[in-house]
Coordinates of N, CA, C and O in Angstrom, one line a residue:
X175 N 274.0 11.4 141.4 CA 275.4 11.7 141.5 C 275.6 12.8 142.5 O 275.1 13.9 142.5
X176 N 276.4 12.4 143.4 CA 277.0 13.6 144.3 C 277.7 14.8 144.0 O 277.7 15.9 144.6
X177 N 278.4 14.5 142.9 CA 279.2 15.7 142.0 C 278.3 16.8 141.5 O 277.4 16.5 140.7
X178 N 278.5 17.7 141.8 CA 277.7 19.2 140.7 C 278.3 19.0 138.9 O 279.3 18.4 138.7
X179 N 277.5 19.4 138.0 CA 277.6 19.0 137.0 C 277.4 20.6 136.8 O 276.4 21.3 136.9
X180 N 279.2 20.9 136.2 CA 279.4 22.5 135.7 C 278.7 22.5 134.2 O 278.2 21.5 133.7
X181 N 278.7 23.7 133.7 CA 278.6 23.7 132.4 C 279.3 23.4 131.2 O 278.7 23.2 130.2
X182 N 280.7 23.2 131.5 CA 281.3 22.7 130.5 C 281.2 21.4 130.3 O 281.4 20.9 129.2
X183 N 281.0 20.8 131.3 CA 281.0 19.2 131.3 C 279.8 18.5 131.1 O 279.8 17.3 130.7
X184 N 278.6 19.3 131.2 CA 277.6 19.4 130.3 C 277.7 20.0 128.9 O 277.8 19.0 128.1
X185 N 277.7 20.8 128.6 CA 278.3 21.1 127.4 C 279.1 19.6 126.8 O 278.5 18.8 126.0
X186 N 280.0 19.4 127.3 CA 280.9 18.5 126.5 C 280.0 16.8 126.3 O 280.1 16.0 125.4
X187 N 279.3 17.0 127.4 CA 278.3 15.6 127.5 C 277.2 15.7 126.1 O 276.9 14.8 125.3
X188 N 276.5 17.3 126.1 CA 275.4 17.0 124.9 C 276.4 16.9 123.5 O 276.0 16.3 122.4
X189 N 277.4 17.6 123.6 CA 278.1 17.8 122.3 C 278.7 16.0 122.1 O 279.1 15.8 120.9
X190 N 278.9 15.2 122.7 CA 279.5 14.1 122.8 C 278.7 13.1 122.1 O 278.9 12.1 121.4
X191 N 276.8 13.9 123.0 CA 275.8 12.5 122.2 C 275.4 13.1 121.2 O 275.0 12.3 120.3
X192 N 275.4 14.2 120.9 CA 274.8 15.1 119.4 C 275.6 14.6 118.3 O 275.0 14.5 117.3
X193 N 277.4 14.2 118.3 CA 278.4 13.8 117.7 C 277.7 12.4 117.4 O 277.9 12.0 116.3
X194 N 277.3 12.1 117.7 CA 277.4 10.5 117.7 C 276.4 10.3 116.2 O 276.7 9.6 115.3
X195 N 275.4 11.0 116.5 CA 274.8 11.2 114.8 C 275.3 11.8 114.3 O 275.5 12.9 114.9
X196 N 275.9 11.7 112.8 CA 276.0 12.9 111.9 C 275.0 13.4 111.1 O 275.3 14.1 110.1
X197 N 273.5 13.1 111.5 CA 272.4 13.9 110.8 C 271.9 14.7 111.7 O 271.2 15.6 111.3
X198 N 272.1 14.3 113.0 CA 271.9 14.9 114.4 C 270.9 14.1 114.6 O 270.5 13.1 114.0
X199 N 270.6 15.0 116.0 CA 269.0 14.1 116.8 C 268.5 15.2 117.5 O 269.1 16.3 117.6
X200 N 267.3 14.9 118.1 CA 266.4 15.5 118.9 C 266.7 15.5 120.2 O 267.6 14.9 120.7
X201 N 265.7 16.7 120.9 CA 265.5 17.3 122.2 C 265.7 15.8 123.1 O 266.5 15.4 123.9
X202 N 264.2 15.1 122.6 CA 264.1 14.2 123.9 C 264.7 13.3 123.8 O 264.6 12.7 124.8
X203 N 265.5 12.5 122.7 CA 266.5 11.7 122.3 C 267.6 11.8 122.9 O 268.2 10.8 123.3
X204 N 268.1 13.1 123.1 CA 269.4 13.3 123.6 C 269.3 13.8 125.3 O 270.3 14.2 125.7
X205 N 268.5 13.9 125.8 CA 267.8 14.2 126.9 C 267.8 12.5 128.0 O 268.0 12.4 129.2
X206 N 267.6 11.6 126.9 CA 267.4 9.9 127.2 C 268.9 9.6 127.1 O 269.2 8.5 127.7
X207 N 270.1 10.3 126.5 CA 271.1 9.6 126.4 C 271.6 9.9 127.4 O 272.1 9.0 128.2
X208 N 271.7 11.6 127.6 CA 272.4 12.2 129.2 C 271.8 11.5 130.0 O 272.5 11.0 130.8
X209 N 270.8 11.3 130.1 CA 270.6 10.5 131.4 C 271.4 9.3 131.7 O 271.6 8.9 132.9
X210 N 271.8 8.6 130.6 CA 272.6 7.3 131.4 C 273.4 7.4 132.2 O 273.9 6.6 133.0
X211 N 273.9 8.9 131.8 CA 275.5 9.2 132.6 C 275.1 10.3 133.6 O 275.8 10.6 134.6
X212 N 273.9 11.0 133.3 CA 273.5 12.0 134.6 C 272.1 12.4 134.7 O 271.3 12.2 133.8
X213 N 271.8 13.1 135.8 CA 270.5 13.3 135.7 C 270.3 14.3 135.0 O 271.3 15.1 135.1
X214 N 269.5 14.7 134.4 CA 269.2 16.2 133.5 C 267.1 16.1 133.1 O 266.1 15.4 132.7
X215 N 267.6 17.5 133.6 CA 265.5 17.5 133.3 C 265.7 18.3 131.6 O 266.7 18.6 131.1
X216 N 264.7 18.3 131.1 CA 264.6 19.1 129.7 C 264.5 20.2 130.0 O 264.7 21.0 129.0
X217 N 264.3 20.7 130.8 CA 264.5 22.4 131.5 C 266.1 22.4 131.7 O 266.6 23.6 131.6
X218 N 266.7 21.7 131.9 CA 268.0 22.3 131.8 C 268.9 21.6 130.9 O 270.1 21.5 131.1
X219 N 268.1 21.0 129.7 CA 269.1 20.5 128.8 C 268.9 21.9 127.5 O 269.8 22.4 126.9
X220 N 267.7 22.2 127.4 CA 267.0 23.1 126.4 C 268.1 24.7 126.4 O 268.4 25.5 125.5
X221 N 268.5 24.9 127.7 CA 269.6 26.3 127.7 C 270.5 25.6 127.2 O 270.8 26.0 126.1
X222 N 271.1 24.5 127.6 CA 272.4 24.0 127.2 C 272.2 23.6 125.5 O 273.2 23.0 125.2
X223 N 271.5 23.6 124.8 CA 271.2 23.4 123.8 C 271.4 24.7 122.8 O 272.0 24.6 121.7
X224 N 270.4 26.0 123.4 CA 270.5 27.4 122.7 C 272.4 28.0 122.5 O 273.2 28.4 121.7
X225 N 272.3 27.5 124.0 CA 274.1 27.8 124.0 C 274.8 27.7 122.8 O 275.1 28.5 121.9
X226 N 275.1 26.1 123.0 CA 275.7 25.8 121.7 C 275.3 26.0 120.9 O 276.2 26.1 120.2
X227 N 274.1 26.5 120.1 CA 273.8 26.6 118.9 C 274.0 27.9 118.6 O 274.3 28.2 117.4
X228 N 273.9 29.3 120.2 CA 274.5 30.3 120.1 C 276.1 30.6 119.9 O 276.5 31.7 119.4
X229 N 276.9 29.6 120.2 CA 277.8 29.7 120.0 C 278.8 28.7 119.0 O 280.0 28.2 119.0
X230 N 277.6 28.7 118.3 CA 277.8 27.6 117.0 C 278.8 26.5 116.7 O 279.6 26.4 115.8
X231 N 278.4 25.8 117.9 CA 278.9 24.7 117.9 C 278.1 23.6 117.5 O 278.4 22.4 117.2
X232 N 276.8 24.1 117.4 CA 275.2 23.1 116.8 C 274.7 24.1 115.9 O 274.5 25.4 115.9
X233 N 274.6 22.7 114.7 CA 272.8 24.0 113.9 C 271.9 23.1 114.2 O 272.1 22.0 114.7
X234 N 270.9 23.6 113.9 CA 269.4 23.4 113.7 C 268.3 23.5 112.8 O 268.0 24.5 112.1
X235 N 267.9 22.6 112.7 CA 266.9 22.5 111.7 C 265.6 21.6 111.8 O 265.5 21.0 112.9
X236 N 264.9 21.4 111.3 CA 263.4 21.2 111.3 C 262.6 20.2 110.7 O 262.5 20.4 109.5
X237 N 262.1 19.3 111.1 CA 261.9 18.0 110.1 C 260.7 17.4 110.7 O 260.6 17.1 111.9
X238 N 259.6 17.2 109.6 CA 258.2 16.5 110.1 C 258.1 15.0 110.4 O 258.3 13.9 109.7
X239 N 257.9 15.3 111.5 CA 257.5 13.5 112.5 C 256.2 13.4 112.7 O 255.5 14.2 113.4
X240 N 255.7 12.3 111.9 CA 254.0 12.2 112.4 C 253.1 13.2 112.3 O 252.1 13.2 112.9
X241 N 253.4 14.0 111.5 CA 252.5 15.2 111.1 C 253.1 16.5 112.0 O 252.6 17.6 111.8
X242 N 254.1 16.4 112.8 CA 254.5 17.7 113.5 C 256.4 18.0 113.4 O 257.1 17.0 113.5
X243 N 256.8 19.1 113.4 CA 258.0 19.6 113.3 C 258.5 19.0 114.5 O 257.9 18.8 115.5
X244 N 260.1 18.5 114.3 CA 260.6 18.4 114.9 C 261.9 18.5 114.8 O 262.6 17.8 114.1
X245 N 262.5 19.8 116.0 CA 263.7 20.1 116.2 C 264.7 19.2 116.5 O 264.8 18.6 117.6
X246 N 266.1 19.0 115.1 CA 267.3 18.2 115.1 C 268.2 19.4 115.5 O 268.0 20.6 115.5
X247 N 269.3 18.6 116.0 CA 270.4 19.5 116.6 C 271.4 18.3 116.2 O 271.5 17.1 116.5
X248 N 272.5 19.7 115.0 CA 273.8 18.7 114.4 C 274.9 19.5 114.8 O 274.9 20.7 114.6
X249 N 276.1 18.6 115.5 CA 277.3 19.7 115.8 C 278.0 19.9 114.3 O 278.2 19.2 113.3
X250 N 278.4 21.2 114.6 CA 279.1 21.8 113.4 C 280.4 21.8 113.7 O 280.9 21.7 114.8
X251 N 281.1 22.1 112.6 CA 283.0 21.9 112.8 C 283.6 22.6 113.3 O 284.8 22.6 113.1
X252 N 282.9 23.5 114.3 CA 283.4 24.6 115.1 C 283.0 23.3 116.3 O 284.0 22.8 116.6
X253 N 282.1 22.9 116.7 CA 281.3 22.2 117.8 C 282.2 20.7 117.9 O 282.4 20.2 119.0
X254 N 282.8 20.0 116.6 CA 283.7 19.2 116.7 C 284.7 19.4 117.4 O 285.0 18.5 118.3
X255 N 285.7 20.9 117.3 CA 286.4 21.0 117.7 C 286.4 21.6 118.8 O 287.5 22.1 119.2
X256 N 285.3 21.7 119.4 CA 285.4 22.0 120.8 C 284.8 20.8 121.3 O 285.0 20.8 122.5
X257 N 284.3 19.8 121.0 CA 284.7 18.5 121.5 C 285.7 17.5 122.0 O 285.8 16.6 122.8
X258 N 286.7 18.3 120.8 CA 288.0 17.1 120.7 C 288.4 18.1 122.0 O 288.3 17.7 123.2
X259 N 288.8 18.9 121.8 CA 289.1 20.4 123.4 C 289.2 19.3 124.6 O 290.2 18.8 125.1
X260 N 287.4 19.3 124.9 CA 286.7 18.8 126.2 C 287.3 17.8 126.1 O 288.4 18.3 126.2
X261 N 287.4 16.6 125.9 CA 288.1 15.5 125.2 C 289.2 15.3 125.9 O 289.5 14.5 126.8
X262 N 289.7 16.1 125.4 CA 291.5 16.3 125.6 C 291.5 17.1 127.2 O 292.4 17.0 128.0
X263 N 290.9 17.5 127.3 CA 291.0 18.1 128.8 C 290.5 17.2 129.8 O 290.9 17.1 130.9
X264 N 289.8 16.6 129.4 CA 288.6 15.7 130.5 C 289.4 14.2 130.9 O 289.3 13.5 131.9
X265 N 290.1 14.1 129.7 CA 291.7 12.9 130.4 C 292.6 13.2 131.1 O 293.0 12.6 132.1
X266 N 293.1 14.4 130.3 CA 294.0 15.4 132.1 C 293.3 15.3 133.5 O 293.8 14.7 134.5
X267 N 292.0 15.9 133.3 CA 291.4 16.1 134.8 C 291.2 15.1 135.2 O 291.6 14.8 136.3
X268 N 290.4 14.1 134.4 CA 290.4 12.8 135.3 C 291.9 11.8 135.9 O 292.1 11.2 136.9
X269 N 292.4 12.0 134.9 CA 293.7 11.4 135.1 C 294.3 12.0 136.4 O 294.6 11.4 137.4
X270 N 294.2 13.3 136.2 CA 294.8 14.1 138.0 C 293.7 13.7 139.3 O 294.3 13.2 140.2
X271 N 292.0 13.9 139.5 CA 291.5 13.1 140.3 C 291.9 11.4 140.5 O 292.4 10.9 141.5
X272 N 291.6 10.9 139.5 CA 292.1 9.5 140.0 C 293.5 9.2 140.9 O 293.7 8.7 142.0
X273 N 294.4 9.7 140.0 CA 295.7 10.0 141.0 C 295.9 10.5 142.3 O 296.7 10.1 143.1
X274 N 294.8 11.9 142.6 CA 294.5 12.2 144.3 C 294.1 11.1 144.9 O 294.8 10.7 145.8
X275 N 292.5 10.2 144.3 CA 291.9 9.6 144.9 C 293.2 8.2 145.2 O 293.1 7.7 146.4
X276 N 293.8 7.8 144.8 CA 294.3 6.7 145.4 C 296.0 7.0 145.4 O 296.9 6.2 144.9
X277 N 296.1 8.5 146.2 CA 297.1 8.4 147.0 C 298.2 8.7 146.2 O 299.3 8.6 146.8
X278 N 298.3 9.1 145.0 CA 299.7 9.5 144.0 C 299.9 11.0 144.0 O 299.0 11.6 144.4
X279 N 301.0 11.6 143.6 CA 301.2 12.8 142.7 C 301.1 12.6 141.9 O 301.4 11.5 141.4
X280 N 300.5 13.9 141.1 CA 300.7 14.4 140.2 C 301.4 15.3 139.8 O 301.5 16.3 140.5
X281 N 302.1 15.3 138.7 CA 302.4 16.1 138.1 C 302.1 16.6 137.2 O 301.2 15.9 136.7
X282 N 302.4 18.0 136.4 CA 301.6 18.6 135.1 C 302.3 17.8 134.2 O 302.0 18.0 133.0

């Protein structure tokens, strides 16, 4: 993709596939989902991960696969609601590009 990919829109992308389970999921599970929609290495999904969990929008927890621990990440109802946020913003903004791209105003 030619576009730079800020943080919030990352942000709103893992919180988007993390939502989609409500027991959560894993690192490289959700690493495989962003990718359909962007490129992302696990080096830079793993910050955007601590973030949210720093700023508790995700918890975390711990669960044995195949004999070894494996880190789930579930959004929490603070993390919901800064979904629905992104959500609601990300229809505005798009709604206002599409409208430049073929030639309309916008209005607020």
């Amino acid at each position: 993709m030619v576009f730079n990919t800020g943080a919030a829109l990352l942000d709103a992308i893992v919180l988007a596939v993390v939502s989609k389970d409500p027991e959560g999921t894993y690192g490289y599970k959700i690493t495989q989902e962003v990718r359909q929609v962007i490129e992302l290495s696990e080096s830079t999904l793993y910050p955007v991960l601590r973030r949210l969990q720093k700023d508790e929008c995700l918890e975390v927890y711990d669960m044995e696969c195949a004999g070894r621990n494996r880190r789930y990440y579930k959004v929490t109802e603070k993390g919901r609601v800064q979904l629905a946020l992104y959500k609601s913003e990300w229809k505005k903004y798009s709604h206002k590009i599409s409208g430049m791209f073929e030639g309309g105003i916008i209005y607020e």
